Structures are given as structure tokens and as C-alpha cells.
Amino acid sequence: MPINFSHVFFTYNPKSPFQSNALKDINITLPEHRFVALVGRTGSGKSTFVQLINALLSPTDGYVKIGDYINHPEKAKKAPKDLSKEQKKAWKAEQKRIQQKHKSKDIKALRKHVGLVFQFPEYQLFEETVEKDVAFGPKNFGDSKEEALKKAHQALEEVGLDSSFFTRSPFDLSGGEKRKVAIAGILATSPEVLIVDEPTAGLDPAAAKDAMALFQKIEQAGTSVFLVTHDMDLVAQYADEVIVLENGQVVKQCPPSELFGQDLTQYSLQNPHVFDFALRLEKRGLKLNTASLRNVDDLANAIMEAKK
Amino acid sequence: MNIIEVEHLKYAYDKNSKPAVDDVSFTIPAGKYVTLIGHNGSGKSTLAKLLSGLITHYEGKISLFGQPIEKADNAAIYALRKKMGFVFQNPDNQFVGSTVRDDIAFGLENRQVPHEEMDGFIHTYAKKVGMEDYLDQSPENLSGGQKQRVAIAGVLAMHPELVLYDEATSMLDPVGKRDILDITFHLREENPNLTVLSITHDVEEAFRSDYVLVLNAGKLVLEGTPAEVFSHTEELKKIHLDAPFFLSLKAALKAKGMEIPDEIDTEEKLEEFLCR
């Protein structure tokens, strides 16, 4: 599903003393069927950016096109003063059409295609059994109870929770298991675009690895995955492409190996451990080839190569 | 003196379930930075609850500052608590004040520190954690890492002899995590008598600590210095714990045929060795 940001601005609390411009003139076409990481310091606009993709927020100005759906500003725009009467009329009609769209069923269809997993999604579990919780999404999008349950079971198995979990209460599960249930809830609606906001925060390394492997599998099955994260080690390891947000603007869009391995203080980012180590070796005079550096094993290969 | 002594500690959440903590014994001497690691569900948090007195019915013995807590009366427990500080996992759940200043003051007020002295205390401890410029900020303007730093300042202002971190960095981003660890190591340099027990799944933190305890399925499976503990690569892998970056790199290089002497035991030394 093609996603395109055109002159997108977003302002929190406009025209008040608390006004803050979260996004400023974003123009970007997002890659499809890729594993894309969104990075940037706290407050750089990452969360606002992803909430525009599934229309939880609407831009203050500009628009976001997600497949057939266009996410326009909620407030009708005033016509420019220099228009003729007919032009003004056409402008108003167009604005009205846009406004109605916000209330239409299109937005529901959009959210079926774009799944967003919030940070700490386990806090959103609410049903009495795991399968009911996961089936909520598909049922809400119009599936019969049986169909929804079938999809729920499939999604649960996909995240690695077998049938012994189906009828348990989600509140009796461990932190990592709860998160898996929450992710299954999104997968059950089979979105074309999956956005995950800090999915590994608070998980132990093994559970984090499981979660990332799952997103990679989902991406390889044809879903576009957008990962919002602070963890540069994950970006180096999994992402095909990385988008850097800084101060409400996209300042870089490139493969991870192009971003990492240089001084990143200007973006308030840290290099992944492997690149950091490579950089320190370089400063001492040992230059490594970092073009395909993703993990410790790649780093060891690059060192062996350089020492030859 | 041993700050914490635990003997044959056992606890199950209900009679029929497997014990969450199963026959665990260890001692923590004064002035050490001890990390307790294990994956989710290993019993780490239960152990933290037992040590902090949130769970009171258990089998076995817990002694804090040489005093068995089973035998302690309320006054004794209160005296023990005065010597202990806790920092919990979720930065949002432990910020009690409406500003940084109020938050650090909270504990001091409970201890009835006179108002004239309080401001000085607040400044001193805010400075120790690098938050002196944020005293009048409210929590929503702070990042998770900053909130945890304020929590640490609040704890330190009470002059604890033992600080217990219950996954204090697990919800933070890498920068926040590093800040908290650097601050903690720095505090210990300043005050060598401070004992820290950090319950964590960050193996990098464990690698920098003095002593490591490894918990799996409620049992203590390994303990020792980081070098000793992390030499058990296979056992750790089996219980889903990664090796720290330095050790994984060293192992990968060795596997590819590089000879690295044993005295290369830190990242810095390896860096130097490789560039020789």
C-alpha cells in the first residue's frame, strides 16, 4: 500500500500558549514491503508521524495519502482571497467533501489495512479470555464470531501461543506473553501495513529477539513493517531502511549501513554497538568495511578481513 | 558485614503452583554492586518483592543488615527500611511530586527534615543525578530516563546503605539506560560503602558489576564474578541469556581463528589488541 506525505504539518494545541509544532513540512514516500525503522530522539515527532498513517491524527496542513484514503486536515481550509466566485464555490464544495470523508466508513477500512501496535500494548488487553481479546479486531471489522475466532487462533499461533493459551485470562500471563496477545490482536485483522511502536521496551533479550523475528517473518510474508525504536542495535540488525526524524522533519532516509558508522550526535542518536566498536578501531587506524555490518558475527568477519 | 543474607528461601504464589522462588541462598557483602539476572518469569521480580517486604509469608530466612526480618517487630522493620532505597521499573509509577523539587522532597518530608535544610538536600542530590536545572519541571516534560534519575535522587537523599533496583532501566531507551548506569557507578565511587542490588536483564550491566547471580525457574543456577559467570556460555544460552557484546565478539573472533590471550578481558583492551 503506497503511503505518501505531502507538505504535512502537525501542531499540538494550535493557537494556545502550549502550541508545539510536532511535524514541519514533511514530504516523503514510504517504501512498500520493506522493514523500515523510524528513529529520532524523544520528541522528534516519531509517534505523531505514525499516528497520521492510520488517521488517529489528522494533519494541521497538507495531507497523507494511504492507498486510496487521503488523510486531510479536520478543519475546513479557508479559501484564498483572490478566487473568483465560482472558484470559491468549488473550493467550498471540495472542502465539504473532504470533511464528510472523516466521518465516513473509509476510516474504518483504512484502520483494517494499517495496524498500529502501541507502546506497552499489554495495557490494552481487556477481554476475559485470550481468544476473545484477539478476536475483537476482526469482529469489529465485520467478521462473524466463528470467523473472528478462527482468525484469532491463527494469529495466536503465529506469535507462538498454542491452544493451551486460548481460553486463559490475558491478565494471568507473563509480560512477554501479554505483549504477544496484543500483537496477535493486530495481526488477526491481517493488515497490509504494520506499525510497531517500541515493541521490545521492557522485554528480556530472548523475548525481544522473538518479537523481532516475528516482525521479520511478517514483513517477508508481504506486509510493510514500520518499527519505531530507540534501539539502534535492532535497526542495524533488522531494518532494510531507516528514516531519521529530527525536530519534526525527515532529515535522512537511507539503508542503516549508510547512516551508522559516523558521528551521530547531530541527531542525538547512538551508533549500534557493532558500528561503535568499528568506529573506535578506525580512530586507532584499523579501517573496517562496514557496508554490510549487521551483527557481531559480521563485525568479526570485517575485523578478520582488515587484519589479513 | 553482609547486607543481605538469604537462606533456603522458597515462595509459591499458590499452594498448587510451582514455587516462583525455589530454595535460593546467597549473601551480599557491604559495598558491592551485585546484579541478579534471569529472563522474564525466572523469579527475579518475586525475589525483589520478598527482599523489599511486599511478600511477607515465605519459607526460609532473610536477613537484612544482619537482622533476620522474620523476627523483627514493626519498629525494627521501620529502622531497616530507613537504610534501604528502591527504584522500580516504570518511571511513571514512582513519580509522586508535581515537580522534580517536590518529588525529591517527598521522602525528606516523611522523615521530617526541617524545611531550612531541605532545599540544600534537594539541590545536592538533584546535582548528583544531573537534574539540577529541572527542579521546577513537571513530570510530563521529562523523559523516562530523567524521571528515573529523579527517583534515584529521591532515594539517595535519604542516605540509604542499600539501593535496590528492580529493572530500573528496562523501560528506558539506550541513552537513558547508559545515563542511569554511569550515575550509579559514579555514586559508588563517591561512597564505597553503598551496596547496590540490581535486578536486571541487561547483561552489559551485569558484566560491569562486581558480582552476578543468575536465576532460572526460581533457582539460583550460577553465581560469581562476571568473568566466571559469563564463561558458562552454553548454560547461559540455554536459559536465554545473551553474552555481553565484548564476550560475543571475542568468541566470534576466536572461532574464526584469531588467537586472543586471556588477559584481554575488557572491550578497551580488545580494541588496543586489535590495533596493535
XYZ file of C-alpha atoms in Angstrom:
584
model
C 0.000 0.000 0.000
C 1.674 3.241 -1.106
C 1.958 5.907 1.581
C 2.787 9.438 0.703
C 3.188 12.540 2.899
C 2.730 15.847 1.111
C 3.606 19.123 2.888
C 2.412 17.693 6.168
C 2.418 19.922 9.215
C 1.157 18.935 12.614
C 0.682 21.284 15.535
C -0.408 20.282 19.030
C -2.607 22.841 20.859
C -2.649 25.339 17.979
C -3.196 28.999 18.820
C -2.569 28.462 22.516
C 0.451 29.199 24.699
C 1.211 25.460 24.599
C 1.375 25.340 20.815
C 4.090 23.000 19.613
C 4.926 22.099 16.057
C 5.470 18.360 16.059
C 5.886 17.978 12.298
C 7.029 20.631 9.841
C 6.557 20.241 6.121
C 7.071 16.501 5.756
C 7.327 15.266 2.175
C 8.099 11.605 1.874
C 7.034 8.490 0.007
C 7.344 5.470 2.259
C 8.821 2.307 0.803
C 6.493 -0.687 0.408
C 7.104 -4.269 1.534
C 10.176 -3.314 3.476
C 11.285 -3.367 7.074
C 11.589 0.317 7.855
C 12.887 1.775 11.123
C 11.797 5.207 12.313
C 14.320 6.754 14.662
C 14.959 10.077 16.366
C 15.263 11.449 19.866
C 12.295 11.698 22.243
C 10.073 14.486 20.960
C 11.351 14.347 17.386
C 7.859 13.578 16.073
C 8.026 9.802 15.545
C 4.772 8.960 17.297
C 2.890 11.811 15.621
C 4.219 10.596 12.274
C 2.885 7.048 12.682
C -0.459 8.190 14.086
C -1.035 10.138 10.872
C -0.605 6.928 8.882
C -3.663 5.292 10.429
C -5.575 8.559 10.802
C -5.620 8.643 14.580
C -4.445 12.179 13.983
C -5.143 14.419 11.024
C -2.564 16.852 9.724
C -2.873 20.544 10.579
C -1.902 21.259 6.994
C -1.003 19.156 3.958
C -2.218 15.594 3.522
C -1.176 11.970 3.892
C -2.249 9.568 1.173
C -2.503 5.969 2.343
C -3.572 3.765 -0.552
C -6.915 5.253 -1.625
C -7.501 7.074 1.611
C -6.465 10.686 1.974
C -5.912 11.983 5.495
C -6.789 15.686 5.255
C -6.887 18.358 7.955
C -10.049 18.076 10.031
C -10.887 21.747 9.861
C -12.045 23.102 6.515
C -9.461 25.344 4.947
C -10.477 28.905 4.178
C -10.419 29.809 0.511
C -7.624 32.107 -0.639
C -8.881 35.661 -1.050
C -8.059 36.114 -4.729
C -10.502 33.478 -6.039
C -13.469 34.275 -8.254
C -16.992 33.489 -7.038
C -17.181 30.197 -8.989
C -13.752 29.166 -7.793
C -14.763 29.892 -4.210
C -17.856 27.767 -4.610
C -15.828 24.872 -5.997
C -13.354 25.271 -3.140
C -16.114 25.078 -0.552
C -17.665 22.013 -2.177
C -14.299 20.284 -2.174
C -13.739 21.148 1.484
C -17.162 19.788 2.343
C -16.438 16.542 0.535
C -13.204 16.198 2.467
C -14.933 16.871 5.783
C -17.538 14.215 5.164
C -14.846 11.696 4.437
C -13.625 11.992 8.002
C -16.896 10.675 9.283
C -17.280 8.003 6.643
C -16.630 4.314 6.834
C -13.439 4.831 4.853
C -11.559 5.486 8.033
C -12.572 2.100 9.400
C -11.406 0.450 6.195
C -8.124 2.289 6.493
C -7.552 1.020 10.015
C -8.205 -2.503 8.837
C -5.307 -2.112 6.427
C -2.989 -0.230 8.739
C -2.414 -1.928 12.090
C -0.783 0.068 14.861
C 0.689 -1.623 17.924
C 1.207 0.963 20.638
C 3.965 1.063 23.163
C 3.186 -1.295 26.068
C 0.179 -2.755 24.223
C -0.372 -5.237 27.057
C -2.080 -2.425 28.972
C -4.867 -2.501 26.399
C -5.928 -6.092 26.917
C -9.439 -6.168 28.291
C -11.364 -9.352 27.459
C -11.847 -12.303 29.784
C -10.046 -14.797 27.566
C -7.067 -14.522 25.253
C -9.002 -15.690 22.169
C -11.831 -13.208 22.770
C -9.353 -10.380 23.113
C -7.660 -11.229 19.827
C -10.989 -11.849 18.043
C -12.225 -8.374 18.972
C -10.483 -6.738 15.988
C -11.797 -8.987 13.204
C -15.276 -8.986 14.795
C -15.224 -5.217 14.910
C -14.345 -5.171 11.211
C -17.422 -7.254 10.420
C -16.421 -10.910 10.705
C -18.841 -13.423 12.213
C -17.981 -14.774 15.639
C -16.721 -18.075 14.204
C -14.602 -16.416 11.537
C -13.163 -13.982 14.067
C -12.244 -16.795 16.433
C -10.611 -18.734 13.610
C -8.514 -15.712 12.704
C -7.695 -15.189 16.369
C -6.424 -18.742 16.715
C -4.289 -18.382 13.594
C -2.817 -15.108 14.794
C -2.092 -16.543 18.241
C -0.273 -19.487 16.731
C 1.669 -17.125 14.511
C 3.009 -15.254 17.555
C 3.863 -18.546 19.246
C 0.984 -19.031 21.671
C -0.528 -22.504 21.295
C -4.089 -23.637 22.013
C -3.381 -24.021 25.739
C -3.440 -20.208 25.937
C -6.729 -19.645 24.077
C -9.120 -19.758 26.995
C -6.837 -18.369 29.679
C -7.305 -14.900 31.069
C -4.896 -12.434 29.446
C -4.231 -10.958 32.884
C -2.682 -14.181 34.194
C 0.053 -14.192 31.567
C 3.640 -13.012 31.887
C 4.657 -9.623 30.469
C 6.127 -11.107 27.301
C 3.075 -13.323 26.706
C 0.674 -10.414 27.216
C 2.521 -8.453 24.610
C 2.280 -11.392 22.196
C -1.501 -11.452 22.711
C -1.689 -7.725 21.970
C 0.326 -8.147 18.776
C -1.834 -11.104 17.740
C -4.850 -8.810 18.133
C -3.491 -6.618 15.374
C -2.292 -9.484 13.162
C -5.755 -11.079 13.310
C -7.059 -8.261 11.113
C -4.307 -9.080 8.535
C -3.113 -5.523 7.954
C -1.116 -4.598 4.844
C 0.897 -2.159 6.886
C 2.046 -2.934 10.415
C 3.349 -0.155 12.643
C 5.006 -1.138 15.911
C 5.977 1.496 18.480
C 8.895 0.403 20.697
C 7.846 -3.260 20.667
C 10.820 -4.514 22.689
C 10.799 -1.983 25.548
C 10.669 -3.863 28.841
C 11.123 -7.300 27.283
C 14.071 -9.520 28.154
C 16.596 -10.159 25.363
C 15.141 -13.543 24.408
C 11.581 -12.212 24.200
C 12.814 -9.150 22.271
C 14.572 -11.393 19.769
C 11.388 -13.468 19.358
C 9.341 -10.341 18.730
C 11.760 -9.018 16.128
C 11.955 -12.394 14.380
C 8.147 -12.353 14.222
C 8.056 -8.890 12.611
C 10.687 -10.010 10.133
C 8.564 -13.042 9.240
C 5.511 -10.809 8.802
C 7.491 -8.471 6.568
C 8.754 -11.365 4.461
C 5.172 -12.543 4.008
C 4.437 -9.257 2.221
C 3.438 -6.755 4.903
C 5.197 -3.401 5.164
C 6.591 -3.074 8.678
C 7.391 0.244 10.339
C 9.331 -0.004 13.554
C 9.575 2.998 15.867
C 12.542 2.443 18.135
C 15.385 3.888 20.172
C 17.382 0.699 19.943
C 19.947 1.155 17.196
C 21.198 -2.425 17.589
C 17.774 -3.583 16.383
C 17.844 -1.137 13.487
C 21.246 -2.392 12.348
C 20.157 -5.979 12.691
C 16.706 -5.955 11.096
C 15.855 -2.829 9.123
C 16.183 -2.523 5.324
C 15.792 1.185 5.535
C 15.928 3.830 8.228
C 14.141 7.185 8.440
C 15.586 9.757 10.831
C 13.268 12.396 12.273
C 14.765 15.431 13.939
C 12.819 18.418 15.185
C 9.702 17.486 13.208
C 11.460 16.944 9.916
C 12.757 13.977 7.978
C 16.492 14.522 7.869
C 17.615 11.208 6.428
C 16.215 8.183 4.612
C 18.756 5.504 3.737
C 19.894 1.930 4.445
C 21.159 1.527 8.053
C 24.762 0.939 6.970
C 24.774 4.378 5.330
C 23.576 6.123 8.499
C 25.700 4.307 11.045
C 29.457 4.368 11.486
C 29.706 8.151 11.609
C 29.251 10.704 14.345
C 25.506 10.773 15.070
C 25.436 13.381 17.843
C 23.794 15.871 15.461
C 20.715 13.604 15.507
C 21.134 12.740 19.229
C 21.468 9.119 18.227
C 23.930 6.490 19.332
C 25.623 4.126 16.949
C 24.755 0.434 17.312
C 27.314 -1.436 19.384
C 28.936 -3.085 16.354
C 29.333 0.205 14.458
C 30.523 1.970 17.589
C 33.275 -0.593 18.004
C 34.200 -0.387 14.301
C 34.396 3.397 14.622
C 36.713 3.157 17.617
C 39.005 0.776 15.711
C 39.032 3.165 12.782
C 40.125 6.020 15.048
C 43.099 3.896 16.049
C 43.934 3.232 12.431
C 42.186 -0.072 11.644
C 39.683 0.600 8.871
C 36.861 -1.908 8.505
C 34.433 -2.490 5.670
C 31.085 -1.728 7.332
C 28.888 -1.861 4.221
C 27.031 -4.994 5.305
C 27.537 -4.805 9.061
C 24.506 -6.068 10.995
C 25.668 -8.169 13.956
C 28.661 -9.326 15.980
C 29.473 -12.087 13.515
C 29.666 -9.595 10.616
C 31.909 -7.426 12.776
C 34.238 -10.352 13.472
C 34.384 -11.103 9.720
C 35.197 -7.472 8.913
C 37.962 -7.456 11.540
C 39.468 -10.695 10.205
C 39.348 -9.225 6.685
C 41.045 -5.991 7.776
C 43.750 -7.846 9.715
C 44.725 -10.028 6.758
C 29.132 -7.286 57.329
C 26.661 -8.923 54.999
C 23.958 -6.524 53.910
C 21.674 -9.265 52.626
C 21.670 -12.921 53.649
C 19.144 -15.262 52.132
C 18.910 -18.890 53.198
C 16.771 -21.584 51.567
C 14.228 -19.037 50.514
C 11.123 -20.554 48.945
C 7.864 -19.000 47.831
C 4.925 -20.062 45.643
C 2.058 -17.758 44.651
C -0.429 -20.508 45.438
C -0.157 -23.916 47.028
C -0.541 -25.937 43.851
C 1.755 -23.995 41.558
C 5.484 -24.393 41.116
C 7.455 -22.184 43.508
C 8.409 -18.863 41.883
C 11.466 -18.773 44.119
C 12.789 -22.224 44.933
C 15.373 -22.844 47.653
C 17.562 -19.843 46.949
C 20.544 -18.926 49.161
C 23.055 -16.120 48.706
C 24.839 -13.366 50.606
C 25.648 -9.828 49.561
C 28.525 -8.162 51.416
C 28.633 -4.409 52.057
C 29.902 -2.112 49.313
C 29.315 -4.463 46.386
C 27.411 -3.842 43.197
C 25.550 -7.087 42.670
C 23.374 -7.864 39.663
C 20.695 -10.518 39.624
C 19.896 -11.626 36.091
C 17.400 -14.018 34.551
C 14.815 -13.952 31.772
C 11.149 -12.963 32.167
C 9.484 -15.406 34.530
C 12.721 -16.579 36.164
C 11.571 -15.394 39.586
C 13.573 -12.153 39.671
C 10.664 -9.891 40.475
C 9.304 -12.273 43.115
C 12.690 -12.232 44.788
C 12.628 -8.430 44.693
C 9.204 -8.448 46.353
C 10.466 -10.807 49.041
C 13.507 -8.664 49.779
C 11.514 -5.455 49.851
C 8.911 -6.878 52.227
C 6.000 -6.785 49.775
C 5.608 -10.531 50.276
C 5.703 -11.498 53.924
C 4.865 -15.199 54.059
C 7.607 -17.465 52.793
C 9.796 -20.383 53.751
C 13.445 -19.860 54.641
C 15.306 -16.912 56.070
C 16.020 -13.367 55.003
C 18.428 -11.200 56.991
C 18.974 -7.568 56.201
C 21.900 -5.699 57.799
C 22.469 -8.772 59.953
C 18.944 -8.838 61.310
C 16.562 -11.727 60.494
C 13.420 -9.982 59.340
C 11.081 -12.782 60.387
C 11.840 -11.879 63.987
C 11.784 -8.122 63.538
C 8.963 -6.124 65.093
C 7.408 -3.108 63.395
C 9.895 -0.662 64.880
C 12.796 -2.788 63.689
C 11.302 -3.087 60.197
C 10.888 0.668 60.082
C 14.534 1.102 61.074
C 15.582 -1.323 58.343
C 13.520 0.433 55.702
C 15.298 3.662 56.564
C 18.507 2.110 55.373
C 17.083 0.915 52.062
C 16.105 2.683 48.883
C 14.110 1.261 45.996
C 13.948 2.229 42.355
C 11.263 0.426 40.389
C 10.767 -0.389 36.735
C 8.156 2.046 35.494
C 9.243 5.688 35.651
C 5.614 6.844 35.534
C 4.559 4.827 38.553
C 7.027 6.281 41.008
C 6.911 9.984 40.341
C 4.848 11.273 43.273
C 5.527 15.011 43.257
C 4.128 17.620 40.886
C 7.629 18.910 40.146
C 11.127 17.477 40.381
C 11.671 19.503 43.564
C 8.505 18.146 45.210
C 9.350 14.640 44.183
C 12.768 14.675 45.816
C 11.256 16.446 48.853
C 8.618 13.742 49.365
C 10.862 11.298 51.199
C 12.571 14.052 53.156
C 9.212 15.368 54.336
C 8.289 11.898 55.525
C 11.470 11.893 57.566
C 10.599 15.306 58.962
C 13.719 17.004 57.672
C 13.474 20.702 58.667
C 12.449 22.994 55.863
C 15.652 25.090 56.084
C 17.812 22.053 55.406
C 15.601 20.567 52.778
C 16.420 22.920 49.942
C 20.120 22.242 50.321
C 19.492 18.486 50.245
C 17.346 18.746 47.160
C 19.986 20.722 45.292
C 22.801 18.403 46.288
C 21.022 15.273 45.125
C 19.488 16.767 42.011
C 23.012 17.758 41.047
C 24.352 14.265 41.659
C 21.982 12.902 39.024
C 22.359 15.873 36.686
C 18.811 17.211 37.169
C 19.585 20.494 38.972
C 18.323 22.535 36.007
C 14.936 20.790 36.048
C 13.824 21.380 39.634
C 10.630 23.207 38.683
C 9.717 20.976 35.745
C 6.689 18.724 35.976
C 6.940 15.027 35.112
C 5.221 15.265 31.724
C 8.140 17.363 30.479
C 10.674 14.714 31.428
C 11.839 11.647 29.545
C 11.696 8.224 31.185
C 15.412 8.353 31.888
C 15.095 11.740 33.559
C 12.225 10.503 35.732
C 14.324 7.549 36.862
C 17.177 9.925 37.673
C 14.812 11.941 39.868
C 13.699 8.709 41.560
C 17.338 7.905 42.284
C 17.920 11.412 43.677
C 14.891 10.981 45.935
C 16.253 7.683 47.184
C 19.789 8.967 47.710
C 18.604 11.984 49.673
C 17.584 9.502 52.370
C 21.190 8.266 52.705
C 20.431 4.595 52.186
C 23.048 1.919 52.778
C 21.400 -0.398 50.284
C 19.814 0.569 46.994
C 17.681 -1.977 45.219
C 16.919 -1.533 41.516
C 14.041 -3.634 40.229
C 14.583 -3.485 36.460
C 15.133 0.245 36.861
C 16.442 0.656 33.315
C 14.373 -1.849 31.358
C 11.796 0.677 30.144
C 14.377 3.276 29.154
C 15.930 3.979 25.786
C 19.639 3.155 25.373
C 20.763 6.693 26.228
C 18.645 6.787 29.391
C 19.923 3.341 30.330
C 23.550 4.361 29.955
C 22.962 7.550 31.991
C 21.488 5.620 34.907
C 24.328 3.104 34.936
C 27.002 5.807 34.706
C 25.391 7.698 37.578
C 25.189 4.553 39.681
C 28.822 3.629 39.098
C 29.844 7.194 39.862
C 27.868 7.235 43.131
C 29.600 4.104 44.233
C 32.987 5.665 43.611
C 31.929 8.540 45.852
C 30.526 6.296 48.537
C 32.316 2.921 48.666
C 30.010 1.675 51.426
C 26.921 1.881 49.266
C 25.606 -1.555 48.356
C 23.618 -1.938 45.161
C 21.484 -4.902 44.206
C 20.223 -4.526 40.681
C 17.653 -6.921 39.314
C 18.025 -6.675 35.567
C 18.107 -8.452 32.258
C 20.777 -6.193 30.901
C 23.854 -8.397 30.522
C 26.054 -5.356 29.802
C 25.188 -4.000 33.239
C 25.883 -7.392 34.813
C 29.230 -7.514 33.038
C 30.245 -4.209 34.678
C 29.068 -5.212 38.189
C 31.152 -6.801 40.974
C 29.166 -9.984 41.367
C 26.467 -11.735 39.356
C 23.642 -14.012 40.471
C 21.763 -15.934 37.771
C 18.222 -17.081 38.394
C 16.306 -19.574 36.265
C 12.921 -21.159 37.007
C 13.148 -19.899 40.587
C 16.542 -21.451 41.262
C 19.941 -19.863 41.577
C 21.854 -21.586 38.778
C 25.119 -19.626 38.615
C 26.916 -17.045 40.712
C 30.325 -15.415 40.732
C 32.309 -12.574 39.222
C 31.148 -11.513 35.757
C 34.159 -13.236 34.203
C 33.290 -16.521 35.936
C 29.572 -16.372 35.246
C 29.819 -15.370 31.605
C 32.377 -18.085 30.884
C 29.433 -20.510 31.076
C 28.330 -19.529 27.583
C 26.368 -22.666 26.780
C 24.484 -22.756 30.071
C 23.508 -19.112 29.713
C 22.350 -19.645 26.160
C 20.134 -22.495 27.332
C 18.330 -20.161 29.708
C 18.022 -17.454 27.026
C 20.647 -15.060 28.321
C 22.952 -13.479 25.780
C 26.642 -12.972 26.319
C 27.752 -9.335 26.703
C 28.938 -7.666 23.481
C 32.614 -7.939 24.361
C 32.481 -11.676 25.048
C 30.406 -12.463 21.936
C 32.891 -10.566 19.789
C 35.854 -12.265 21.419
C 34.242 -15.684 20.904
C 33.382 -14.901 17.270
C 36.958 -13.792 16.550
C 38.363 -16.884 18.227
C 36.002 -19.090 16.205
C 37.393 -17.522 13.053
C 40.911 -18.461 14.058
C 42.227 -15.383 15.861
C 44.368 -16.015 18.905
C 43.427 -13.714 21.770
C 45.267 -14.021 25.100
C 43.210 -14.423 28.269
C 44.374 -11.144 29.785
C 42.318 -9.303 27.147
C 39.236 -9.050 29.350
C 37.593 -5.720 28.509
C 36.367 -4.003 25.363
C 39.092 -1.368 25.662
C 41.843 -3.951 25.881
C 40.449 -5.794 22.875
C 40.351 -2.547 20.926
C 44.008 -1.944 21.706
C 44.955 -5.546 20.963
C 43.285 -5.471 17.538
C 45.032 -2.257 16.536
C 48.493 -3.339 17.594
